[in-house]
Amino acid sequence: MFATSRRSLILSAAVAGAAFGLDKSLAIAAPTRSQQTPDPTRGFVRYKVGDAECTALYDGIWEKAHDPAYFSNATVAETKEALAAAGFTTAFVTIPITVFVIKLNGKLVMCDAGGGDQVQAFNPQSIFVSGRLMANMAAAGIDPKKIETILISHFHPDHIFGLLEKKTNSPVFPNAEIIVPAAEYKFWTDPSMTGRLPKGRRPLAHRIQTVIPIWKNVLPVAGEDEVVPGIRFVSAPGHTAGHTAFHISSGDEQLMISNDAAYVPALCAKHPGWHGAFDQDAALAETSRRKLLDRVVADKMMICGSHFPWPGLGKIAKDGAGYTITVSTT
Ligand SMILES: [Zn+2]
């Protein structure tokens, strides 16, 4: 089994090399790309939502090379135009990763876990940096051992690999209860599903199936329960089978942590009908995105997302056929 999978890895590397027309000398001569976007000078930002104390923690950034397949119904030129209109570089798509820690009703709750310095960019022209979470948590004065609950939005690597030690898969937060959407858990832990996934997603499914079901502190929750006092799951499927947003309510104030429902707002909120390659079911993702964003507008909530411009907290308004999300950078 091991020999087979090892051989297929070597084979697929060789095939990939052949497909790109690489030879050894070219591979050696290729320049090393490095992160263009500087890390924020302070990797944590704190704000209040009613009595909830929210801390945004910077985990890293994906500087994603342009790819005609990124959206099935928008061109690279349209993507660059939308980025420029929102004031971003057009050299690549800027996708920061932010993790949120919420202190509410005496509980310390972390929302997703970042990429744990273990997420690879699919494209060699892209840069993927993650795993700054723990250092920024320390800088913010948060003791990881005191985190009682971790809410997981979905099982993509940039949201769950921070739960796993790099080489051993040991739990980074062994004492926390990890609450996950039941539909997401069911999808990824079903061994019969692995073969139906695109090849690039199969190692992820394998890693999830090796680890998550044996952890005793993982609790799948179905529906839109109040998973901890003051925080509810909000079902927003499409990005993945069980993708879930988190709704925080305290006093008169509400915050919707939209996670990946509108991942890069300059693209996906402004153009909610664009169908992204990273949305597993793009039509369903669009329906969920519109429903979630309409609710945030109607109820005058604050919004933040895992990949919004750092530090993520923003205001949303309807803007023609789409939405504009304005993120405060302080
Ligand atoms: Zn993500």
mmCIF file of C-alpha atoms and ligand atoms in Angstrom:
data_model
loop_
_atom_site.group_PDB
_atom_site.id
_atom_site.type_symbol
_atom_site.label_atom_id
_atom_site.label_comp_id
_atom_site.label_asym_id
_atom_site.label_seq_id
_atom_site.Cartn_x
_atom_site.Cartn_y
_atom_site.Cartn_z
ATOM 1 C CA MET A 1 0.000 0.000 0.000
ATOM 2 C CA PHE A 2 2.735 2.416 1.056
ATOM 3 C CA ALA A 3 4.935 1.391 -1.873
ATOM 4 C CA THR A 4 2.049 1.938 -4.274
ATOM 5 C CA SER A 5 1.152 5.373 -3.005
ATOM 6 C CA ARG A 6 4.823 6.378 -2.929
ATOM 7 C CA ARG A 7 5.275 5.201 -6.500
ATOM 8 C CA SER A 8 2.172 7.041 -7.665
ATOM 9 C CA LEU A 9 3.494 10.217 -6.023
ATOM 10 C CA ILE A 10 6.787 9.906 -7.876
ATOM 11 C CA LEU A 11 4.944 9.149 -11.096
ATOM 12 C CA SER A 12 2.618 12.092 -10.740
ATOM 13 C CA ALA A 13 5.591 14.390 -10.043
ATOM 14 C CA ALA A 14 7.254 13.118 -13.204
ATOM 15 C CA VAL A 15 4.060 13.587 -15.199
ATOM 16 C CA ALA A 16 3.645 17.108 -13.826
ATOM 17 C CA GLY A 17 7.241 17.922 -14.752
ATOM 18 C CA ALA A 18 6.713 16.591 -18.265
ATOM 19 C CA ALA A 19 3.452 18.510 -18.601
ATOM 20 C CA PHE A 20 5.175 21.779 -17.769
ATOM 21 C CA GLY A 21 8.115 20.929 -20.004
ATOM 22 C CA LEU A 22 10.569 21.184 -17.115
ATOM 23 C CA ASP A 23 14.013 19.696 -17.201
ATOM 24 C CA LYS A 24 16.454 19.464 -14.335
ATOM 25 C CA SER A 25 18.552 22.504 -15.260
ATOM 26 C CA LEU A 26 15.495 24.721 -15.599
ATOM 27 C CA ALA A 27 14.130 23.507 -12.270
ATOM 28 C CA ILE A 28 17.413 24.408 -10.552
ATOM 29 C CA ALA A 29 17.572 27.809 -12.252
ATOM 30 C CA ALA A 30 14.004 28.744 -11.258
ATOM 31 C CA PRO A 31 14.064 31.780 -8.971
ATOM 32 C CA THR A 32 12.708 31.350 -5.467
ATOM 33 C CA ARG A 33 9.613 33.454 -5.035
ATOM 34 C CA SER A 34 9.086 35.184 -1.746
ATOM 35 C CA GLN A 35 6.167 36.811 0.018
ATOM 36 C CA GLN A 36 5.429 40.275 -1.405
ATOM 37 C CA THR A 37 2.933 41.431 1.212
ATOM 38 C CA PRO A 38 4.611 42.336 4.509
ATOM 39 C CA ASP A 39 3.174 40.769 7.664
ATOM 40 C CA PRO A 40 1.200 43.304 9.722
ATOM 41 C CA THR A 41 3.422 45.096 12.244
ATOM 42 C CA ARG A 42 1.099 43.832 14.972
ATOM 43 C CA GLY A 43 -0.373 40.403 14.307
ATOM 44 C CA PHE A 44 -3.436 40.820 16.510
ATOM 45 C CA VAL A 45 -6.311 43.302 16.683
ATOM 46 C CA ARG A 46 -8.913 43.390 19.424
ATOM 47 C CA TYR A 47 -12.462 44.770 19.276
ATOM 48 C CA LYS A 48 -15.771 44.419 21.075
ATOM 49 C CA VAL A 49 -19.117 43.136 19.833
ATOM 50 C CA GLY A 50 -21.432 43.912 22.760
ATOM 51 C CA ASP A 51 -19.732 42.178 25.684
ATOM 52 C CA ALA A 52 -17.817 39.804 23.414
ATOM 53 C CA GLU A 53 -14.103 40.496 23.195
ATOM 54 C CA CYS A 54 -12.933 39.471 19.722
ATOM 55 C CA THR A 55 -9.275 39.091 18.837
ATOM 56 C CA ALA A 56 -8.261 38.761 15.194
ATOM 57 C CA LEU A 57 -5.008 36.789 14.861
ATOM 58 C CA TYR A 58 -2.988 36.899 11.671
ATOM 59 C CA ASP A 59 -2.026 33.415 10.439
ATOM 60 C CA GLY A 60 -0.548 34.090 7.008
ATOM 61 C CA ILE A 61 -1.233 34.910 3.414
ATOM 62 C CA TRP A 62 -1.792 33.244 0.062
ATOM 63 C CA GLU A 63 -0.514 35.293 -2.824
ATOM 64 C CA LYS A 64 -2.371 33.377 -5.466
ATOM 65 C CA ALA A 65 -1.089 33.458 -9.028
ATOM 66 C CA HIS A 66 -3.767 34.276 -11.587
ATOM 67 C CA ASP A 67 -5.341 31.249 -13.162
ATOM 68 C CA PRO A 68 -8.052 31.215 -15.856
ATOM 69 C CA ALA A 69 -9.770 28.393 -13.935
ATOM 70 C CA TYR A 70 -10.119 30.422 -10.709
ATOM 71 C CA PHE A 71 -13.632 31.478 -11.722
ATOM 72 C CA SER A 72 -15.544 29.478 -14.306
ATOM 73 C CA ASN A 73 -17.508 32.549 -15.420
ATOM 74 C CA ALA A 74 -15.029 35.424 -14.989
ATOM 75 C CA THR A 75 -11.786 35.991 -16.883
ATOM 76 C CA VAL A 76 -8.385 36.852 -15.431
ATOM 77 C CA ALA A 77 -8.821 40.353 -16.915
ATOM 78 C CA GLU A 78 -12.157 40.773 -15.089
ATOM 79 C CA THR A 79 -10.564 39.459 -11.892
ATOM 80 C CA LYS A 80 -7.725 41.992 -12.173
ATOM 81 C CA GLU A 81 -10.213 44.764 -12.895
ATOM 82 C CA ALA A 82 -12.192 43.927 -9.742
ATOM 83 C CA LEU A 83 -9.005 43.824 -7.643
ATOM 84 C CA ALA A 84 -7.849 47.183 -9.014
ATOM 85 C CA ALA A 85 -11.292 48.727 -8.400
ATOM 86 C CA ALA A 86 -10.986 47.750 -4.723
ATOM 87 C CA GLY A 87 -7.431 49.113 -4.486
ATOM 88 C CA PHE A 88 -5.511 45.814 -4.500
ATOM 89 C CA THR A 89 -2.472 44.764 -6.469
ATOM 90 C CA THR A 90 -3.317 42.977 -9.695
ATOM 91 C CA ALA A 91 -0.041 41.014 -9.646
ATOM 92 C CA PHE A 92 -1.749 38.194 -7.726
ATOM 93 C CA VAL A 93 -4.884 37.617 -5.631
ATOM 94 C CA THR A 94 -4.195 38.652 -2.033
ATOM 95 C CA ILE A 95 -5.766 36.105 0.348
ATOM 96 C CA PRO A 96 -4.841 36.661 4.024
ATOM 97 C CA ILE A 97 -5.726 34.065 6.657
ATOM 98 C CA THR A 98 -7.195 35.320 9.912
ATOM 99 C CA VAL A 99 -8.248 33.281 12.955
ATOM 100 C CA PHE A 100 -10.628 34.756 15.538
ATOM 101 C CA VAL A 101 -10.665 34.172 19.288
ATOM 102 C CA ILE A 102 -13.849 35.214 21.082
ATOM 103 C CA LYS A 103 -14.202 35.702 24.821
ATOM 104 C CA LEU A 104 -17.904 35.668 25.658
ATOM 105 C CA ASN A 105 -19.985 34.621 28.643
ATOM 106 C CA GLY A 106 -16.862 33.374 30.440
ATOM 107 C CA LYS A 107 -15.758 31.092 27.581
ATOM 108 C CA LEU A 108 -12.708 31.368 25.350
ATOM 109 C CA VAL A 109 -13.587 30.162 21.857
ATOM 110 C CA MET A 110 -11.361 29.949 18.784
ATOM 111 C CA CYS A 111 -12.894 30.079 15.303
ATOM 112 C CA ASP A 112 -10.957 27.842 12.893
ATOM 113 C CA ALA A 113 -7.264 27.090 13.336
ATOM 114 C CA GLY A 114 -5.361 28.440 10.316
ATOM 115 C CA GLY A 115 -2.954 26.458 8.186
ATOM 116 C CA GLY A 116 -0.288 25.473 10.740
ATOM 117 C CA ASP A 117 2.562 26.172 8.268
ATOM 118 C CA GLN A 118 1.446 23.089 6.358
ATOM 119 C CA VAL A 119 -0.573 24.397 3.417
ATOM 120 C CA GLN A 120 1.001 24.128 -0.002
ATOM 121 C CA ALA A 121 0.134 26.419 -2.880
ATOM 122 C CA PHE A 122 -1.279 24.412 -5.775
ATOM 123 C CA ASN A 123 0.607 26.520 -8.294
ATOM 124 C CA PRO A 124 4.397 26.995 -8.053
ATOM 125 C CA GLN A 125 3.951 30.686 -8.963
ATOM 126 C CA SER A 126 1.869 31.201 -5.804
ATOM 127 C CA ILE A 127 3.133 31.833 -2.299
ATOM 128 C CA PHE A 128 1.357 30.271 0.668
ATOM 129 C CA VAL A 129 2.444 31.303 4.136
ATOM 130 C CA SER A 130 0.591 30.063 7.234
ATOM 131 C CA GLY A 131 1.247 29.135 10.852
ATOM 132 C CA ARG A 132 1.814 32.594 12.352
ATOM 133 C CA LEU A 133 -1.209 31.927 14.600
ATOM 134 C CA MET A 134 0.590 30.638 17.687
ATOM 135 C CA ALA A 135 3.150 33.482 17.836
ATOM 136 C CA ASN A 136 0.431 36.091 17.363
ATOM 137 C CA MET A 137 -1.726 34.378 19.991
ATOM 138 C CA ALA A 138 1.188 34.659 22.440
ATOM 139 C CA ALA A 139 1.665 38.323 21.475
ATOM 140 C CA ALA A 140 -2.046 38.906 22.188
ATOM 141 C CA GLY A 141 -1.631 37.356 25.664
ATOM 142 C CA ILE A 142 -3.866 34.379 24.933
ATOM 143 C CA ASP A 143 -2.791 31.066 26.456
ATOM 144 C CA PRO A 144 -3.663 28.287 23.946
ATOM 145 C CA LYS A 145 -4.221 25.884 26.863
ATOM 146 C CA LYS A 146 -7.100 28.086 28.045
ATOM 147 C CA ILE A 147 -9.041 27.751 24.786
ATOM 148 C CA GLU A 148 -12.011 25.613 25.756
ATOM 149 C CA THR A 149 -13.806 25.358 22.437
ATOM 150 C CA ILE A 150 -12.738 25.468 18.798
ATOM 151 C CA LEU A 151 -15.401 25.963 16.136
ATOM 152 C CA ILE A 152 -14.518 24.653 12.684
ATOM 153 C CA SER A 153 -16.225 26.114 9.612
ATOM 154 C CA HIS A 154 -15.063 23.467 7.148
ATOM 155 C CA PHE A 155 -12.216 21.015 6.604
ATOM 156 C CA HIS A 156 -10.045 22.848 4.065
ATOM 157 C CA PRO A 157 -6.322 22.857 4.977
ATOM 158 C CA ASP A 158 -6.103 26.602 5.709
ATOM 159 C CA HIS A 159 -8.780 26.138 8.399
ATOM 160 C CA ILE A 160 -7.845 22.846 10.083
ATOM 161 C CA PHE A 161 -4.145 22.092 9.618
ATOM 162 C CA GLY A 162 -3.447 24.398 12.573
ATOM 163 C CA LEU A 163 -5.109 21.704 14.711
ATOM 164 C CA LEU A 164 -2.411 19.179 13.771
ATOM 165 C CA GLU A 165 1.302 19.046 14.550
ATOM 166 C CA LYS A 166 3.270 19.130 11.338
ATOM 167 C CA LYS A 167 5.029 15.762 11.296
ATOM 168 C CA THR A 168 3.093 13.697 13.810
ATOM 169 C CA ASN A 169 -0.551 14.789 13.392
ATOM 170 C CA SER A 170 -0.632 15.154 17.203
ATOM 171 C CA PRO A 171 -3.344 17.489 18.450
ATOM 172 C CA VAL A 172 -2.183 21.076 19.012
ATOM 173 C CA PHE A 173 -5.195 21.748 21.272
ATOM 174 C CA PRO A 174 -5.758 18.414 23.049
ATOM 175 C CA ASN A 175 -7.867 19.928 25.824
ATOM 176 C CA ALA A 176 -10.284 21.922 23.694
ATOM 177 C CA GLU A 177 -13.620 20.610 22.508
ATOM 178 C CA ILE A 178 -13.620 20.862 18.708
ATOM 179 C CA ILE A 179 -17.128 21.475 17.383
ATOM 180 C CA VAL A 180 -17.519 20.728 13.672
ATOM 181 C CA PRO A 181 -20.479 20.823 11.270
ATOM 182 C CA ALA A 182 -21.959 17.306 11.127
ATOM 183 C CA ALA A 183 -22.390 17.455 7.320
ATOM 184 C CA GLU A 184 -18.732 18.386 6.895
ATOM 185 C CA TYR A 185 -17.600 15.591 9.215
ATOM 186 C CA LYS A 186 -19.779 13.056 7.413
ATOM 187 C CA PHE A 187 -18.524 14.093 3.962
ATOM 188 C CA TRP A 188 -14.786 13.961 4.662
ATOM 189 C CA THR A 189 -14.755 10.897 6.919
ATOM 190 C CA ASP A 190 -16.694 8.702 4.488
ATOM 191 C CA PRO A 191 -13.963 6.451 2.978
ATOM 192 C CA SER A 192 -16.120 5.739 -0.098
ATOM 193 C CA MET A 193 -16.036 9.451 -0.967
ATOM 194 C CA THR A 194 -12.248 9.689 -1.344
ATOM 195 C CA GLY A 195 -12.155 8.103 -4.801
ATOM 196 C CA ARG A 196 -14.790 10.535 -6.073
ATOM 197 C CA LEU A 197 -12.789 13.606 -5.072
ATOM 198 C CA PRO A 198 -10.530 15.444 -7.526
ATOM 199 C CA LYS A 199 -7.003 13.982 -7.236
ATOM 200 C CA GLY A 200 -5.637 17.130 -5.563
ATOM 201 C CA ARG A 201 -8.085 16.776 -2.659
ATOM 202 C CA ARG A 202 -7.463 13.067 -1.922
ATOM 203 C CA PRO A 203 -4.427 13.544 0.375
ATOM 204 C CA LEU A 204 -6.539 15.956 2.448
ATOM 205 C CA ALA A 205 -9.322 13.379 2.800
ATOM 206 C CA HIS A 206 -6.742 10.749 3.738
ATOM 207 C CA ARG A 207 -5.224 12.950 6.444
ATOM 208 C CA ILE A 208 -8.660 13.810 7.857
ATOM 209 C CA GLN A 209 -9.712 10.143 7.921
ATOM 210 C CA THR A 210 -6.451 9.139 9.620
ATOM 211 C CA VAL A 211 -6.806 11.620 12.450
ATOM 212 C CA ILE A 212 -10.151 13.287 13.104
ATOM 213 C CA PRO A 213 -12.348 10.217 13.803
ATOM 214 C CA ILE A 214 -9.951 8.930 16.474
ATOM 215 C CA TRP A 215 -9.849 12.185 18.412
ATOM 216 C CA LYS A 216 -12.220 11.963 21.374
ATOM 217 C CA ASN A 217 -12.681 15.739 21.618
ATOM 218 C CA VAL A 218 -14.407 16.258 18.245
ATOM 219 C CA LEU A 219 -18.124 16.927 18.400
ATOM 220 C CA PRO A 220 -20.125 17.014 15.139
ATOM 221 C CA VAL A 221 -23.192 19.272 15.426
ATOM 222 C CA ALA A 222 -26.025 19.290 12.889
ATOM 223 C CA GLY A 223 -28.183 22.285 12.020
ATOM 224 C CA GLU A 224 -27.917 25.796 13.391
ATOM 225 C CA ASP A 225 -27.546 25.192 17.110
ATOM 226 C CA GLU A 226 -26.211 27.666 19.614
ATOM 227 C CA VAL A 227 -22.924 25.801 19.935
ATOM 228 C CA VAL A 228 -21.615 27.901 22.805
ATOM 229 C CA PRO A 229 -23.593 30.540 24.695
ATOM 230 C CA GLY A 230 -23.965 33.517 22.334
ATOM 231 C CA ILE A 231 -22.553 31.810 19.221
ATOM 232 C CA ARG A 232 -24.619 29.919 16.638
ATOM 233 C CA PHE A 233 -23.732 27.813 13.639
ATOM 234 C CA VAL A 234 -25.215 29.199 10.397
ATOM 235 C CA SER A 235 -25.407 26.702 7.585
ATOM 236 C CA ALA A 236 -23.792 28.035 4.358
ATOM 237 C CA PRO A 237 -23.024 24.989 2.190
ATOM 238 C CA GLY A 238 -21.495 24.995 -1.272
ATOM 239 C CA HIS A 239 -17.902 26.035 -0.623
ATOM 240 C CA THR A 240 -17.820 22.561 0.928
ATOM 241 C CA ALA A 241 -20.596 20.112 1.813
ATOM 242 C CA GLY A 242 -20.993 21.398 5.356
ATOM 243 C CA HIS A 243 -19.452 24.869 5.215
ATOM 244 C CA THR A 244 -20.746 26.893 8.157
ATOM 245 C CA ALA A 245 -20.667 30.532 9.282
ATOM 246 C CA PHE A 246 -20.647 31.647 12.924
ATOM 247 C CA HIS A 247 -23.110 34.196 14.317
ATOM 248 C CA ILE A 248 -22.204 36.096 17.481
ATOM 249 C CA SER A 249 -24.789 37.997 19.414
ATOM 250 C CA SER A 250 -24.224 40.095 22.519
ATOM 251 C CA GLY A 251 -26.569 42.811 23.758
ATOM 252 C CA ASP A 252 -27.717 44.826 20.718
ATOM 253 C CA GLU A 253 -24.737 43.884 18.586
ATOM 254 C CA GLN A 254 -24.244 41.059 16.131
ATOM 255 C CA LEU A 255 -21.264 39.832 14.161
ATOM 256 C CA MET A 256 -21.366 37.306 11.332
ATOM 257 C CA ILE A 257 -18.105 35.440 10.830
ATOM 258 C CA SER A 258 -18.759 34.417 7.250
ATOM 259 C CA ASN A 259 -15.652 32.208 6.996
ATOM 260 C CA ASP A 260 -15.323 31.285 3.288
ATOM 261 C CA ALA A 261 -18.850 32.183 2.122
ATOM 262 C CA ALA A 262 -17.460 35.347 0.443
ATOM 263 C CA TYR A 263 -13.751 34.600 0.731
ATOM 264 C CA VAL A 264 -12.178 37.540 -1.168
ATOM 265 C CA PRO A 265 -14.816 40.292 -0.851
ATOM 266 C CA ALA A 266 -13.432 42.391 -3.742
ATOM 267 C CA LEU A 267 -14.227 39.409 -5.975
ATOM 268 C CA CYS A 268 -16.891 37.227 -4.351
ATOM 269 C CA ALA A 269 -18.995 39.820 -2.508
ATOM 270 C CA LYS A 270 -18.810 42.412 -5.271
ATOM 271 C CA HIS A 271 -19.596 39.686 -7.815
ATOM 272 C CA PRO A 272 -21.574 37.060 -5.872
ATOM 273 C CA GLY A 273 -22.443 35.252 -9.100
ATOM 274 C CA TRP A 274 -18.819 34.429 -9.917
ATOM 275 C CA HIS A 275 -18.326 30.697 -9.534
ATOM 276 C CA GLY A 276 -15.005 29.846 -7.906
ATOM 277 C CA ALA A 277 -12.981 26.712 -8.544
ATOM 278 C CA PHE A 278 -12.510 26.286 -4.788
ATOM 279 C CA ASP A 279 -16.261 26.127 -4.239
ATOM 280 C CA GLN A 280 -17.142 22.446 -4.327
ATOM 281 C CA ASP A 281 -20.678 23.187 -5.529
ATOM 282 C CA ALA A 282 -20.431 26.692 -6.980
ATOM 283 C CA ALA A 283 -24.167 27.186 -7.638
ATOM 284 C CA LEU A 284 -25.035 26.189 -4.072
ATOM 285 C CA ALA A 285 -22.185 28.372 -2.781
ATOM 286 C CA GLU A 286 -23.691 31.348 -4.632
ATOM 287 C CA THR A 287 -27.134 30.712 -3.112
ATOM 288 C CA SER A 288 -25.627 30.443 0.388
ATOM 289 C CA ARG A 289 -23.456 33.536 -0.154
ATOM 290 C CA ARG A 290 -26.388 35.714 -1.244
ATOM 291 C CA LYS A 291 -28.627 34.446 1.576
ATOM 292 C CA LEU A 292 -25.951 35.044 4.212
ATOM 293 C CA LEU A 293 -24.933 38.500 2.947
ATOM 294 C CA ASP A 294 -28.581 39.598 2.553
ATOM 295 C CA ARG A 295 -29.183 38.630 6.169
ATOM 296 C CA VAL A 296 -26.123 40.576 7.349
ATOM 297 C CA VAL A 297 -27.328 43.675 5.426
ATOM 298 C CA ALA A 298 -30.957 43.362 6.626
ATOM 299 C CA ASP A 299 -29.990 42.925 10.278
ATOM 300 C CA LYS A 300 -27.240 45.600 10.146
ATOM 301 C CA MET A 301 -24.617 43.193 11.481
ATOM 302 C CA MET A 302 -20.876 43.590 11.374
ATOM 303 C CA ILE A 303 -19.153 40.978 9.246
ATOM 304 C CA CYS A 304 -15.725 39.405 9.123
ATOM 305 C CA GLY A 305 -14.300 36.518 7.145
ATOM 306 C CA SER A 306 -11.293 34.230 7.194
ATOM 307 C CA HIS A 307 -9.800 35.800 4.048
ATOM 308 C CA PHE A 308 -11.028 39.399 4.267
ATOM 309 C CA PRO A 309 -8.306 42.058 4.150
ATOM 310 C CA TRP A 310 -6.512 42.052 7.522
ATOM 311 C CA PRO A 311 -7.825 42.344 10.247
ATOM 312 C CA GLY A 312 -11.113 41.285 8.717
ATOM 313 C CA LEU A 313 -13.841 43.248 10.528
ATOM 314 C CA GLY A 314 -16.011 45.079 8.026
ATOM 315 C CA LYS A 315 -19.265 46.779 7.174
ATOM 316 C CA ILE A 316 -21.389 45.586 4.300
ATOM 317 C CA ALA A 317 -23.754 47.397 1.952
ATOM 318 C CA LYS A 318 -25.690 46.378 -1.139
ATOM 319 C CA ASP A 319 -23.915 47.632 -4.245
ATOM 320 C CA GLY A 320 -25.822 47.133 -7.465
ATOM 321 C CA ALA A 321 -26.096 43.413 -8.101
ATOM 322 C CA GLY A 322 -23.515 42.668 -5.437
ATOM 323 C CA TYR A 323 -22.184 43.898 -2.118
ATOM 324 C CA THR A 324 -19.338 46.094 -0.941
ATOM 325 C CA ILE A 325 -17.559 45.110 2.228
ATOM 326 C CA THR A 326 -15.441 47.860 3.750
ATOM 327 C CA VAL A 327 -12.833 46.588 6.158
ATOM 328 C CA SER A 328 -11.397 48.903 8.761
ATOM 329 C CA THR A 329 -7.638 48.514 8.721
ATOM 330 C CA THR A 330 -7.082 49.695 12.283
HETATM 331 ZN ZN ZN B 1 -10.255 29.259 3.357
#
